[in-house]
Every structure is written in structure tokens, then in C-alpha cells.
mmCIF file of C-alpha atoms and ligand atoms in Angstrom:
data_model
loop_
_atom_site.group_PDB
_atom_site.id
_atom_site.type_symbol
_atom_site.label_atom_id
_atom_site.label_comp_id
_atom_site.label_asym_id
_atom_site.label_seq_id
_atom_site.Cartn_x
_atom_site.Cartn_y
_atom_site.Cartn_z
ATOM 1 C CA MET A 1 -22.422 13.798 8.123
ATOM 2 C CA LYS A 2 -20.219 15.282 10.810
ATOM 3 C CA VAL A 3 -17.130 13.978 12.574
ATOM 4 C CA GLN A 4 -17.780 14.212 16.315
ATOM 5 C CA ARG A 5 -14.534 12.825 17.563
ATOM 6 C CA ILE A 6 -11.200 11.491 16.364
ATOM 7 C CA THR A 7 -9.071 9.108 18.412
ATOM 8 C CA LEU A 8 -5.429 8.830 17.373
ATOM 9 C CA ARG A 9 -3.479 5.828 18.614
ATOM 10 C CA GLU A 10 0.059 4.741 17.981
ATOM 11 C CA ILE A 11 0.391 0.983 18.246
ATOM 12 C CA ARG A 12 3.595 -1.048 18.111
ATOM 13 C CA MET A 13 3.899 -4.596 16.864
ATOM 14 C CA PRO A 14 6.950 -6.730 16.076
ATOM 15 C CA LEU A 15 7.027 -8.300 12.595
ATOM 16 C CA VAL A 16 7.065 -12.113 12.469
ATOM 17 C CA THR A 17 10.135 -11.841 10.217
ATOM 18 C CA PRO A 18 12.271 -8.740 9.599
ATOM 19 C CA PHE A 19 11.671 -7.085 6.222
ATOM 20 C CA GLU A 20 14.607 -5.638 4.306
ATOM 21 C CA THR A 21 14.383 -3.251 1.367
ATOM 22 C CA SER A 22 16.974 -1.131 -0.427
ATOM 23 C CA PHE A 23 16.178 1.708 2.019
ATOM 24 C CA GLY A 24 16.404 -0.216 5.279
ATOM 25 C CA ARG A 25 15.482 -3.114 7.497
ATOM 26 C CA MET A 26 12.301 -3.203 9.556
ATOM 27 C CA THR A 27 11.822 -5.445 12.584
ATOM 28 C CA ASP A 28 8.969 -3.683 14.391
ATOM 29 C CA ARG A 29 6.241 -1.419 13.130
ATOM 30 C CA ARG A 30 4.850 1.723 14.700
ATOM 31 C CA MET A 31 1.432 2.378 13.253
ATOM 32 C CA LEU A 32 -0.936 5.296 13.616
ATOM 33 C CA LEU A 33 -4.550 4.162 13.792
ATOM 34 C CA VAL A 34 -7.403 6.606 13.397
ATOM 35 C CA GLU A 35 -10.819 5.968 14.917
ATOM 36 C CA VAL A 36 -13.544 8.406 13.864
ATOM 37 C CA ASP A 37 -16.974 8.865 15.372
ATOM 38 C CA VAL A 38 -19.280 10.081 12.634
ATOM 39 C CA ASP A 39 -22.987 10.543 13.483
ATOM 40 C CA GLU A 40 -22.843 7.811 16.165
ATOM 41 C CA VAL A 41 -21.034 5.346 13.878
ATOM 42 C CA THR A 42 -17.371 4.406 14.252
ATOM 43 C CA GLY A 43 -14.936 4.084 11.350
ATOM 44 C CA TRP A 44 -11.305 2.979 11.348
ATOM 45 C CA GLY A 45 -8.305 3.901 9.236
ATOM 46 C CA GLU A 46 -4.533 3.410 9.325
ATOM 47 C CA SER A 47 -1.762 5.752 8.309
ATOM 48 C CA VAL A 48 0.971 3.991 6.347
ATOM 49 C CA ALA A 49 3.610 6.548 7.357
ATOM 50 C CA GLY A 50 6.783 4.859 8.560
ATOM 51 C CA GLU A 51 8.989 5.515 11.536
ATOM 52 C CA GLY A 52 11.406 7.461 9.341
ATOM 53 C CA PRO A 53 11.107 9.429 6.054
ATOM 54 C CA PHE A 54 12.833 6.738 3.984
ATOM 55 C CA TYR A 55 10.086 5.403 1.727
ATOM 56 C CA ALA A 56 8.241 8.727 1.512
ATOM 57 C CA PRO A 57 8.680 12.095 3.271
ATOM 58 C CA GLU A 58 6.026 11.509 5.943
ATOM 59 C CA THR A 59 6.558 9.830 9.310
ATOM 60 C CA VAL A 60 4.293 8.739 12.163
ATOM 61 C CA GLU A 61 5.158 12.024 13.890
ATOM 62 C CA THR A 62 4.325 14.261 10.929
ATOM 63 C CA ALA A 63 1.058 12.400 10.309
ATOM 64 C CA TRP A 64 0.043 12.841 13.959
ATOM 65 C CA HIS A 65 0.907 16.540 13.837
ATOM 66 C CA ILE A 66 -1.016 17.162 10.604
ATOM 67 C CA LEU A 67 -4.049 15.204 11.798
ATOM 68 C CA ARG A 68 -4.208 17.004 15.142
ATOM 69 C CA ASP A 69 -3.171 20.537 14.160
ATOM 70 C CA PHE A 70 -4.513 20.932 10.619
ATOM 71 C CA ILE A 71 -6.970 18.201 9.607
ATOM 72 C CA TRP A 72 -9.039 18.237 12.807
ATOM 73 C CA PRO A 73 -9.543 22.037 12.730
ATOM 74 C CA ILE A 74 -10.898 21.699 9.159
ATOM 75 C CA LEU A 75 -13.271 18.832 9.972
ATOM 76 C CA LYS A 76 -14.474 19.942 13.404
ATOM 77 C CA ASP A 77 -18.104 21.124 13.190
ATOM 78 C CA ARG A 78 -18.019 20.711 9.424
ATOM 79 C CA LYS A 79 -21.066 19.150 7.734
ATOM 80 C CA PHE A 80 -20.683 17.146 4.536
ATOM 81 C CA ASN A 81 -22.886 14.794 2.540
ATOM 82 C CA SER A 82 -20.559 11.880 1.997
ATOM 83 C CA ALA A 83 -17.029 10.617 2.530
ATOM 84 C CA SER A 84 -16.350 11.409 -1.127
ATOM 85 C CA GLU A 85 -16.263 15.122 -0.176
ATOM 86 C CA VAL A 86 -13.563 14.806 2.456
ATOM 87 C CA TRP A 87 -10.633 14.838 0.035
ATOM 88 C CA ASN A 88 -11.698 18.253 -1.290
ATOM 89 C CA LEU A 89 -12.248 19.640 2.209
ATOM 90 C CA LEU A 90 -8.619 18.767 2.946
ATOM 91 C CA ALA A 91 -7.295 20.352 -0.262
ATOM 92 C CA PRO A 92 -5.899 23.464 1.513
ATOM 93 C CA ILE A 93 -3.313 21.153 3.101
ATOM 94 C CA ARG A 94 -0.638 20.390 0.537
ATOM 95 C CA GLY A 95 0.826 16.905 0.516
ATOM 96 C CA HIS A 96 0.686 14.829 3.726
ATOM 97 C CA ASN A 97 -1.263 12.161 1.886
ATOM 98 C CA MET A 98 -0.620 9.489 4.502
ATOM 99 C CA ALA A 99 -2.220 11.647 7.188
ATOM 100 C CA LYS A 100 -5.159 12.459 4.884
ATOM 101 C CA GLY A 101 -5.576 8.870 3.711
ATOM 102 C CA ALA A 102 -5.861 7.558 7.273
ATOM 103 C CA ILE A 103 -8.825 9.761 8.155
ATOM 104 C CA GLU A 104 -10.436 9.790 4.724
ATOM 105 C CA SER A 105 -10.541 6.000 4.617
ATOM 106 C CA ALA A 106 -11.906 5.872 8.198
ATOM 107 C CA ILE A 107 -14.772 8.184 7.196
ATOM 108 C CA TRP A 108 -15.548 5.940 4.194
ATOM 109 C CA ASP A 109 -15.708 2.980 6.577
ATOM 110 C CA ALA A 110 -18.099 4.928 8.816
ATOM 111 C CA GLU A 111 -20.337 5.906 5.875
ATOM 112 C CA ALA A 112 -20.522 2.309 4.658
ATOM 113 C CA LYS A 113 -21.404 1.128 8.182
ATOM 114 C CA GLN A 114 -24.037 3.833 8.478
ATOM 115 C CA LYS A 115 -25.639 2.576 5.271
ATOM 116 C CA GLY A 116 -25.249 -1.078 6.304
ATOM 117 C CA PHE A 117 -23.146 -1.758 3.190
ATOM 118 C CA PRO A 118 -19.762 -3.357 2.682
ATOM 119 C CA LEU A 119 -17.272 -0.593 1.918
ATOM 120 C CA TRP A 120 -16.222 -2.255 -1.332
ATOM 121 C CA LYS A 121 -19.780 -1.973 -2.639
ATOM 122 C CA LEU A 122 -19.977 1.698 -1.679
ATOM 123 C CA LEU A 123 -16.748 2.216 -3.640
ATOM 124 C CA GLY A 124 -18.153 0.514 -6.730
ATOM 125 C CA GLY A 125 -16.051 -2.642 -6.469
ATOM 126 C CA VAL A 126 -16.870 -5.558 -8.747
ATOM 127 C CA ARG A 127 -14.692 -8.386 -7.438
ATOM 128 C CA LYS A 128 -15.680 -10.838 -4.711
ATOM 129 C CA GLU A 129 -12.305 -12.536 -4.682
ATOM 130 C CA ILE A 130 -8.996 -10.780 -5.117
ATOM 131 C CA PRO A 131 -5.748 -12.261 -6.456
ATOM 132 C CA CYS A 132 -2.760 -12.084 -4.091
ATOM 133 C CA GLY A 133 0.982 -11.921 -4.501
ATOM 134 C CA VAL A 134 3.730 -11.676 -1.897
ATOM 135 C CA SER A 135 6.553 -9.203 -1.412
ATOM 136 C CA ILE A 136 9.741 -10.850 -0.147
ATOM 137 C CA GLY A 137 12.467 -8.766 1.470
ATOM 138 C CA ILE A 138 16.187 -8.932 0.647
ATOM 139 C CA LYS A 139 17.677 -12.128 2.086
ATOM 140 C CA GLY A 140 21.156 -13.081 3.232
ATOM 141 C CA SER A 141 21.627 -15.804 0.602
ATOM 142 C CA VAL A 142 20.017 -17.017 -2.604
ATOM 143 C CA GLU A 143 19.270 -20.349 -0.911
ATOM 144 C CA GLU A 144 17.325 -18.607 1.837
ATOM 145 C CA LEU A 145 15.460 -16.596 -0.777
ATOM 146 C CA ALA A 146 14.596 -19.690 -2.819
ATOM 147 C CA ALA A 147 13.348 -21.498 0.283
ATOM 148 C CA THR A 148 11.057 -18.538 1.060
ATOM 149 C CA VAL A 149 9.734 -18.454 -2.507
ATOM 150 C CA GLU A 150 9.101 -22.195 -2.380
ATOM 151 C CA ARG A 151 7.060 -21.799 0.811
ATOM 152 C CA GLU A 152 5.009 -18.843 -0.446
ATOM 153 C CA PHE A 153 4.317 -20.514 -3.749
ATOM 154 C CA ALA A 154 3.199 -23.691 -1.960
ATOM 155 C CA ALA A 155 0.818 -21.534 0.117
ATOM 156 C CA GLY A 156 -0.862 -20.560 -3.151
ATOM 157 C CA TYR A 157 0.331 -17.001 -3.778
ATOM 158 C CA GLN A 158 -0.029 -16.150 -7.457
ATOM 159 C CA ARG A 159 3.028 -13.993 -7.987
ATOM 160 C CA ILE A 160 6.308 -13.402 -6.251
ATOM 161 C CA LYS A 161 7.913 -9.997 -5.841
ATOM 162 C CA ILE A 162 11.428 -9.764 -4.507
ATOM 163 C CA LYS A 163 13.214 -6.697 -3.274
ATOM 164 C CA ILE A 164 16.473 -5.904 -5.052
ATOM 165 C CA LYS A 165 19.330 -3.434 -4.650
ATOM 166 C CA PRO A 166 22.753 -3.036 -6.299
ATOM 167 C CA GLY A 167 24.787 -6.168 -5.538
ATOM 168 C CA LYS A 168 21.626 -8.148 -4.728
ATOM 169 C CA ASP A 169 19.843 -8.191 -8.050
ATOM 170 C CA ILE A 170 21.029 -10.299 -11.007
ATOM 171 C CA LYS A 171 22.191 -13.274 -8.917
ATOM 172 C CA PRO A 172 18.993 -13.701 -6.873
ATOM 173 C CA VAL A 173 16.780 -13.231 -9.940
ATOM 174 C CA GLU A 174 18.865 -15.684 -11.985
ATOM 175 C CA HIS A 175 18.812 -18.226 -9.153
ATOM 176 C CA LEU A 176 15.026 -17.993 -8.810
ATOM 177 C CA ARG A 177 14.523 -18.384 -12.542
ATOM 178 C CA GLN A 178 16.680 -21.516 -12.598
ATOM 179 C CA HIS A 179 14.612 -23.063 -9.824
ATOM 180 C CA PHE A 180 11.187 -21.659 -10.693
ATOM 181 C CA PRO A 181 11.063 -21.136 -14.471
ATOM 182 C CA ASN A 182 7.281 -20.711 -14.582
ATOM 183 C CA ILE A 183 6.323 -18.470 -11.670
ATOM 184 C CA ARG A 184 5.108 -14.918 -12.139
ATOM 185 C CA LEU A 185 8.115 -13.012 -10.847
ATOM 186 C CA MET A 186 8.863 -9.303 -10.440
ATOM 187 C CA ALA A 187 11.441 -7.133 -8.671
ATOM 188 C CA ASP A 188 11.072 -3.940 -6.604
ATOM 189 C CA ALA A 189 14.137 -1.683 -6.251
ATOM 190 C CA ASN A 190 12.607 1.101 -4.131
ATOM 191 C CA SER A 191 14.635 3.736 -6.018
ATOM 192 C CA ALA A 192 18.039 2.069 -5.550
ATOM 193 C CA TYR A 193 19.373 2.758 -9.078
ATOM 194 C CA GLN A 194 20.399 5.687 -11.274
ATOM 195 C CA LEU A 195 19.574 6.119 -14.934
ATOM 196 C CA GLU A 196 23.257 5.403 -15.765
ATOM 197 C CA ASP A 197 22.707 1.882 -14.389
ATOM 198 C CA TRP A 198 20.392 1.069 -17.296
ATOM 199 C CA PRO A 199 22.723 -1.475 -18.982
ATOM 200 C CA HIS A 200 22.803 -3.374 -15.674
ATOM 201 C CA LEU A 201 18.997 -3.270 -15.334
ATOM 202 C CA LYS A 202 18.788 -4.413 -18.963
ATOM 203 C CA ARG A 203 20.502 -7.662 -17.916
ATOM 204 C CA LEU A 204 17.434 -8.470 -15.792
ATOM 205 C CA GLU A 205 15.471 -8.780 -19.028
ATOM 206 C CA ALA A 206 16.970 -12.237 -19.607
ATOM 207 C CA TYR A 207 14.736 -13.476 -16.757
ATOM 208 C CA TYR A 208 11.396 -12.312 -18.170
ATOM 209 C CA LEU A 209 10.123 -10.412 -15.139
ATOM 210 C CA MET A 210 6.472 -9.295 -15.140
ATOM 211 C CA MET A 211 7.683 -5.806 -14.264
ATOM 212 C CA ILE A 212 10.417 -3.862 -12.485
ATOM 213 C CA GLU A 213 9.002 -1.655 -9.738
ATOM 214 C CA GLN A 214 10.369 1.821 -8.994
ATOM 215 C CA PRO A 215 13.981 1.367 -10.131
ATOM 216 C CA LEU A 216 14.936 5.092 -10.120
ATOM 217 C CA GLY A 217 14.497 8.223 -7.980
ATOM 218 C CA TRP A 218 11.422 8.403 -5.769
ATOM 219 C CA ASP A 219 10.191 11.587 -7.473
ATOM 220 C CA ASP A 220 11.886 11.305 -10.873
ATOM 221 C CA LEU A 221 9.322 10.654 -13.593
ATOM 222 C CA TYR A 222 11.514 11.943 -16.396
ATOM 223 C CA SER A 223 14.335 9.436 -15.874
ATOM 224 C CA HIS A 224 11.838 6.599 -15.673
ATOM 225 C CA ALA A 225 10.516 7.662 -19.085
ATOM 226 C CA GLU A 226 14.060 7.480 -20.469
ATOM 227 C CA LEU A 227 14.613 4.094 -18.862
ATOM 228 C CA GLN A 228 11.300 2.676 -20.090
ATOM 229 C CA ARG A 229 12.335 3.490 -23.673
ATOM 230 C CA LYS A 230 15.442 1.341 -23.181
ATOM 231 C CA LEU A 231 13.655 -1.629 -21.583
ATOM 232 C CA ASP A 232 11.148 -4.136 -22.917
ATOM 233 C CA THR A 233 10.117 -5.116 -19.385
ATOM 234 C CA PRO A 234 7.300 -2.902 -18.103
ATOM 235 C CA ILE A 235 8.236 -0.420 -15.400
ATOM 236 C CA CYS A 236 5.746 -0.189 -12.540
ATOM 237 C CA LEU A 237 5.791 3.027 -10.518
ATOM 238 C CA ASP A 238 5.162 3.100 -6.780
ATOM 239 C CA GLU A 239 6.945 5.961 -4.902
ATOM 240 C CA CYS A 240 6.687 8.367 -7.878
ATOM 241 C CA ILE A 241 2.882 8.397 -8.019
ATOM 242 C CA HIS A 242 1.593 10.529 -5.166
ATOM 243 C CA THR A 243 -1.136 12.359 -7.065
ATOM 244 C CA ASP A 244 -3.476 11.896 -10.003
ATOM 245 C CA GLU A 245 -1.441 14.592 -11.794
ATOM 246 C CA HIS A 246 1.669 12.459 -11.385
ATOM 247 C CA ALA A 247 -0.220 9.448 -12.739
ATOM 248 C CA ARG A 248 -1.255 11.504 -15.752
ATOM 249 C CA ALA A 249 2.277 12.723 -16.357
ATOM 250 C CA ALA A 250 3.731 9.223 -15.909
ATOM 251 C CA ILE A 251 1.344 7.717 -18.441
ATOM 252 C CA GLU A 252 1.712 10.532 -20.985
ATOM 253 C CA LEU A 253 5.522 10.562 -20.676
ATOM 254 C CA GLY A 254 5.716 6.779 -20.957
ATOM 255 C CA ALA A 255 7.455 6.570 -17.581
ATOM 256 C CA CYS A 256 5.668 3.300 -16.730
ATOM 257 C CA ARG A 257 3.209 0.749 -18.098
ATOM 258 C CA ILE A 258 1.789 -0.361 -14.751
ATOM 259 C CA ILE A 259 0.963 1.554 -11.555
ATOM 260 C CA ASN A 260 1.025 0.321 -7.967
ATOM 261 C CA ILE A 261 -1.719 2.212 -6.113
ATOM 262 C CA LYS A 262 -1.366 2.562 -2.352
ATOM 263 C CA LEU A 263 -4.267 4.170 -0.548
ATOM 264 C CA GLY A 264 -2.027 5.982 1.921
ATOM 265 C CA ARG A 265 0.535 7.187 -0.593
ATOM 266 C CA VAL A 266 -2.121 8.948 -2.700
ATOM 267 C CA GLY A 267 -4.250 10.261 0.205
ATOM 268 C CA GLY A 268 -7.352 8.065 0.330
ATOM 269 C CA TYR A 269 -10.132 6.565 -1.750
ATOM 270 C CA THR A 270 -11.057 9.663 -3.740
ATOM 271 C CA PRO A 271 -7.599 10.108 -5.337
ATOM 272 C CA ALA A 272 -7.056 6.323 -5.507
ATOM 273 C CA ARG A 273 -10.239 5.949 -7.546
ATOM 274 C CA GLN A 274 -9.287 8.881 -9.790
ATOM 275 C CA ILE A 275 -5.949 7.256 -10.550
ATOM 276 C CA HIS A 276 -7.637 3.886 -11.016
ATOM 277 C CA ASP A 277 -10.143 5.349 -13.499
ATOM 278 C CA ARG A 278 -7.477 7.261 -15.403
ATOM 279 C CA CYS A 279 -5.326 4.143 -15.729
ATOM 280 C CA GLN A 280 -8.321 2.111 -16.832
ATOM 281 C CA SER A 281 -9.135 4.569 -19.610
ATOM 282 C CA LYS A 282 -5.503 4.359 -20.785
ATOM 283 C CA GLN A 283 -5.282 0.554 -20.565
ATOM 284 C CA VAL A 284 -2.685 0.794 -17.800
ATOM 285 C CA PRO A 285 -3.263 -2.054 -15.325
ATOM 286 C CA VAL A 286 -2.977 -1.313 -11.610
ATOM 287 C CA TRP A 287 -2.475 -3.368 -8.485
ATOM 288 C CA CYS A 288 -2.685 -2.574 -4.797
ATOM 289 C CA GLY A 289 0.591 -2.201 -2.926
ATOM 290 C CA GLY A 290 1.073 -2.925 0.753
ATOM 291 C CA MET A 291 2.994 -1.172 3.531
ATOM 292 C CA LEU A 292 3.235 -3.948 6.134
ATOM 293 C CA GLU A 293 -0.119 -2.792 7.500
ATOM 294 C CA SER A 294 -2.005 -4.060 10.501
ATOM 295 C CA GLY A 295 -5.349 -5.679 9.799
ATOM 296 C CA ILE A 296 -7.069 -2.287 9.596
ATOM 297 C CA GLY A 297 -4.993 -1.099 6.634
ATOM 298 C CA ARG A 298 -5.091 -4.580 5.146
ATOM 299 C CA ALA A 299 -8.918 -4.574 5.214
ATOM 300 C CA HIS A 300 -8.938 -1.232 3.381
ATOM 301 C CA ASN A 301 -6.526 -2.576 0.755
ATOM 302 C CA ILE A 302 -8.871 -5.480 0.133
ATOM 303 C CA ALA A 303 -11.812 -3.109 -0.395
ATOM 304 C CA LEU A 304 -9.788 -0.978 -2.833
ATOM 305 C CA SER A 305 -8.659 -4.056 -4.777
ATOM 306 C CA THR A 306 -12.247 -4.911 -5.713
ATOM 307 C CA LEU A 307 -12.285 -2.093 -8.316
ATOM 308 C CA ALA A 308 -12.300 -3.391 -11.880
ATOM 309 C CA ASN A 309 -8.845 -2.301 -13.065
ATOM 310 C CA PHE A 310 -7.011 -3.952 -10.147
ATOM 311 C CA SER A 311 -6.368 -6.803 -12.542
ATOM 312 C CA LEU A 312 -2.899 -7.848 -11.343
ATOM 313 C CA PRO A 313 -2.212 -9.615 -8.024
ATOM 314 C CA GLY A 314 -1.498 -7.081 -5.256
ATOM 315 C CA ASP A 315 0.804 -7.153 -2.214
ATOM 316 C CA ILE A 316 -2.040 -8.090 0.118
ATOM 317 C CA THR A 317 -1.486 -11.232 2.080
ATOM 318 C CA ALA A 318 -2.580 -13.144 5.161
ATOM 319 C CA SER A 319 -2.273 -11.492 8.578
ATOM 320 C CA ARG A 320 -0.115 -14.363 9.821
ATOM 321 C CA ARG A 321 2.710 -13.537 7.391
ATOM 322 C CA TYR A 322 3.354 -10.382 9.443
ATOM 323 C CA TRP A 323 1.805 -10.722 12.899
ATOM 324 C CA THR A 324 1.559 -13.425 15.527
ATOM 325 C CA GLU A 325 -1.820 -11.914 16.352
ATOM 326 C CA ASP A 326 -3.553 -9.242 14.259
ATOM 327 C CA VAL A 327 -5.801 -6.437 15.525
ATOM 328 C CA ILE A 328 -8.912 -7.497 13.585
ATOM 329 C CA ASP A 329 -11.431 -10.306 13.849
ATOM 330 C CA PRO A 330 -11.362 -12.458 11.795
ATOM 331 C CA GLU A 331 -7.746 -12.190 10.614
ATOM 332 C CA VAL A 332 -7.092 -11.913 6.877
ATOM 333 C CA GLU A 333 -6.761 -15.366 5.342
ATOM 334 C CA VAL A 334 -5.698 -16.484 1.900
ATOM 335 C CA THR A 335 -7.225 -19.453 0.033
ATOM 336 C CA PRO A 336 -5.029 -22.274 -1.329
ATOM 337 C CA GLN A 337 -5.583 -20.629 -4.752
ATOM 338 C CA GLY A 338 -3.868 -17.461 -3.534
ATOM 339 C CA THR A 339 -6.971 -15.295 -3.259
ATOM 340 C CA ILE A 340 -8.780 -13.397 -0.521
ATOM 341 C CA LEU A 341 -12.551 -13.776 -0.354
ATOM 342 C CA VAL A 342 -13.961 -10.303 0.151
ATOM 343 C CA SER A 343 -15.992 -9.971 3.361
ATOM 344 C CA PRO A 344 -19.727 -9.319 2.903
ATOM 345 C CA GLY A 345 -19.916 -7.520 6.283
ATOM 346 C CA PRO A 346 -20.600 -3.778 6.639
ATOM 347 C CA GLY A 347 -17.767 -1.243 6.299
ATOM 348 C CA ILE A 348 -14.279 -2.759 6.083
ATOM 349 C CA GLY A 349 -15.815 -6.124 6.931
ATOM 350 C CA TYR A 350 -13.390 -6.998 9.750
ATOM 351 C CA ALA A 351 -13.997 -5.969 13.362
ATOM 352 C CA PRO A 352 -11.186 -4.032 15.073
ATOM 353 C CA ARG A 353 -10.242 -5.779 18.335
ATOM 354 C CA VAL A 354 -10.345 -2.669 20.497
ATOM 355 C CA ASP A 355 -9.161 -4.457 23.650
ATOM 356 C CA ARG A 356 -6.060 -5.734 21.867
ATOM 357 C CA ILE A 357 -5.480 -2.368 20.178
ATOM 358 C CA GLU A 358 -5.617 -0.668 23.593
ATOM 359 C CA LYS A 359 -3.015 -3.104 24.951
ATOM 360 C CA LEU A 360 -0.665 -2.323 22.054
ATOM 361 C CA THR A 361 -1.193 1.441 22.332
ATOM 362 C CA ALA A 362 1.934 3.437 23.153
ATOM 363 C CA ARG A 363 0.244 6.814 22.820
ATOM 364 C CA LYS A 364 -3.313 8.058 22.441
ATOM 365 C CA GLU A 365 -4.994 11.395 21.887
ATOM 366 C CA ILE A 366 -8.688 12.187 21.625
ATOM 367 C CA LEU A 367 -9.743 15.195 19.591
ATOM 368 C CA SER A 368 -13.301 16.374 20.180
HETATM 369 O O1 OSB B 1 7.792 -0.680 -1.972
HETATM 370 O O2 OSB B 1 6.032 -1.845 -1.961
HETATM 371 C C1 OSB B 1 6.967 -1.320 -1.340
HETATM 372 C C2 OSB B 1 6.845 -2.336 2.358
HETATM 373 C C3 OSB B 1 7.204 -1.163 2.965
HETATM 374 C C4 OSB B 1 7.516 -0.078 2.183
HETATM 375 C C5 OSB B 1 7.471 -0.172 0.791
HETATM 376 C C6 OSB B 1 7.078 -1.351 0.178
HETATM 377 C C7 OSB B 1 6.809 -2.463 0.982
HETATM 378 C C8 OSB B 1 6.458 -3.771 0.444
HETATM 379 C C9 OSB B 1 5.730 -4.715 1.362
HETATM 380 O O3 OSB B 1 6.822 -4.189 -0.637
HETATM 381 C C10 OSB B 1 4.367 -5.019 0.902
HETATM 382 C C11 OSB B 1 3.583 -5.737 1.969
HETATM 383 O O4 OSB B 1 3.674 -6.955 2.023
HETATM 384 O O5 OSB B 1 2.867 -5.066 2.747
HETATM 385 MG MG1 MG B 2 7.261 -0.713 -4.010
#
């Protein structure tokens, strides 16, 4: 295999509803899409880097720079046997997982299309239907939050995750538990707390959450291990796990009991599968996180979620929850049972709508 050409595009789309987390409020998304031409076949990937370095250090700008100035020079004229080798080819570049993940996943899509296979089968997936949960941003009032939960639950979603931050934590969780005693509920703090806040976090245990996601520092495994010893509720790590080595350390230190795997955060399918396999061998369940992706990234998340140890509902939901019109055909839909039926089509199984993508493109660069 050889990459003949890479097309970078930045597209902009407004979110159907603004999304607020402990690190900020998002109303529009800027997304970097990567189109790769590999041996006459086209693959697509999406970088999950944000506009600013507030969830992780990378941004759309840094991902573009790394793809153009460092990744392309490595891949240009380079022959390889399969997409599974790309991660190692990129090893000289330290970090920048979101830039790597965008192109690595696009090359996997191209390989699957070349073989006439669905990508999930090429990856070794075993699930034809994946369980879905929703992630709900911080709301202005508990009533507004409860109304949103009511709607999402009625749509079939199997678990509800709410974003929390200091001052917007115990009350919303307590309110939801009073109104919805039986739903599968969890909270994501996106690193909004300090270890000293542990007695406060302990109060959340009265509401039997499935897990608390990333309560402490974005790169602080050690404090999470201390916190996990004080809590009965499982900690799930998101931001902290950017490599397989971090996953190993987190599990061995007891810093979490569940891991959220995001393709972009770890750098693509090769590291995502390594982390998945490691967790499976240690009986640590995983689920697939989301980053408010367009349909391209969403389709990749679905493929990843077919692996056996993705046993908990992920943050992968219908296109219409985010976009008035998505960039893929068909759009991602969720069944009334809160599942996504995995597409049997080749590659990612959803066709990029290139005409629509072109219309949304704010910037484009072809590397060949
Ligand atoms: O922490 O999981 C997170 C969105 C942007 C950045 C970080 C996170 C999120 C989400 C949204 O929770 C998940 C989604 O619906 O795509
Ligand atoms: Mg998270």
C-alpha cells in the first residue's frame, strides 16, 4: 500500500444545541477531515482536536501542522503492507495523537474498502449492534436538565451521562435520582476537581452512579489512584489515558476501574486495540467516548465499538442530536432500543457527502 495523496479540509458546522462542559461551552465545531488516496481507493478520517487546547493539548491548527509538515513527509512514497503498520511508521513523532488518529483511521477505511470488507470486520469486531448512551452538557437549571434526560430516555438511550463541575454537581445528580431512580446514570467532570475535594465527591455515592469520569487532573494518574481508594463508585478515566503505557499504569495503580477509549485521543486503531486488549485481559470494561464528531468520526466510533470488550454503552448517538444535516449518507440513526445497527457496507459503511463537505469547507490543502 502507498498513500498517493492527502486532502486536508477544515469544515465548520453549528451544533443543534450548545454543549457545556467544565472546561467551556461549544456552539460551533471546527473539524479537520482527512481524505487519503491509497492505491486508487479513498479513505476518510476525522481529527477530534478542538478549536482550543482545553480538553487536550492539541488543536485544529496543531493537527494541521503536524499532518502537513511531519506526517506527510514520513508517508510520502512509503510502501507498507497494511494500515496496522502506520502507527509504527509515525512513532518518531511524539504525541500529537489526534493528528495521527485522523490519518491512521482514514488508511484503515481505505484498506477495508480495498478488500471489500466492512472496517469493523477488518478490525476483528464481534458486535452487529452497539449499545448507546448520551452525554448531556451542563444546563442552566435542574428542571431543564431533567427535561433533557426525559427526552433522551424516551428516545431509547440506555444510559445517561451528565457533565458536572463544582457548584453544579450534587444538586443536579440528586434531582435526577429523585425523578429517575432506575436509569443508568453517570457523571463526567472533565478534570474539574482536586484530590482535596474527595469528601465532596464522596457525597455523590449516595446516588449510585455507574461511574465518575475523569474527576481530577487531565494527566494525574497518581491522584486518581488515591481517590479510587476512597470511593466505592468506579472511576472511569478519559483525558488521562493517551497511551497504552498510561492504560497499563492506570490499571496497575488502581487509578480507575473503567476506561473510556477515544480513537483520536490515543492516536488511532492500533493503540486503541492495544488498550482494548489490555483492559480485556485485566477485566477492565471499556466504552467508546465521543468528541461531538461529524458523521465521519461517528462512523469510525461505531466500527471501534464492535470490539468485544466495549461492553458498556458509549457516547455514540444519532447524527440529528448534533447536526441539522450530517456529512454522511445515510446519517447515523439509533433504534428505539437505544442501539446502532452496524452497517454491513465496505469501509466505514457510510458514504461521505463530498458535495456537502465542500460547501462547509473553510480551508483545504492537498498534499501530493
Ligand atoms: O469528556 O467525553 C468528554 C465532548 C467534547 C469533549 C470531551 C467530551 C465530550 C463529550 C461529548 O462528553 C460526547 C459526544 O456526545 O460526542
Ligand atoms: Mg469525558
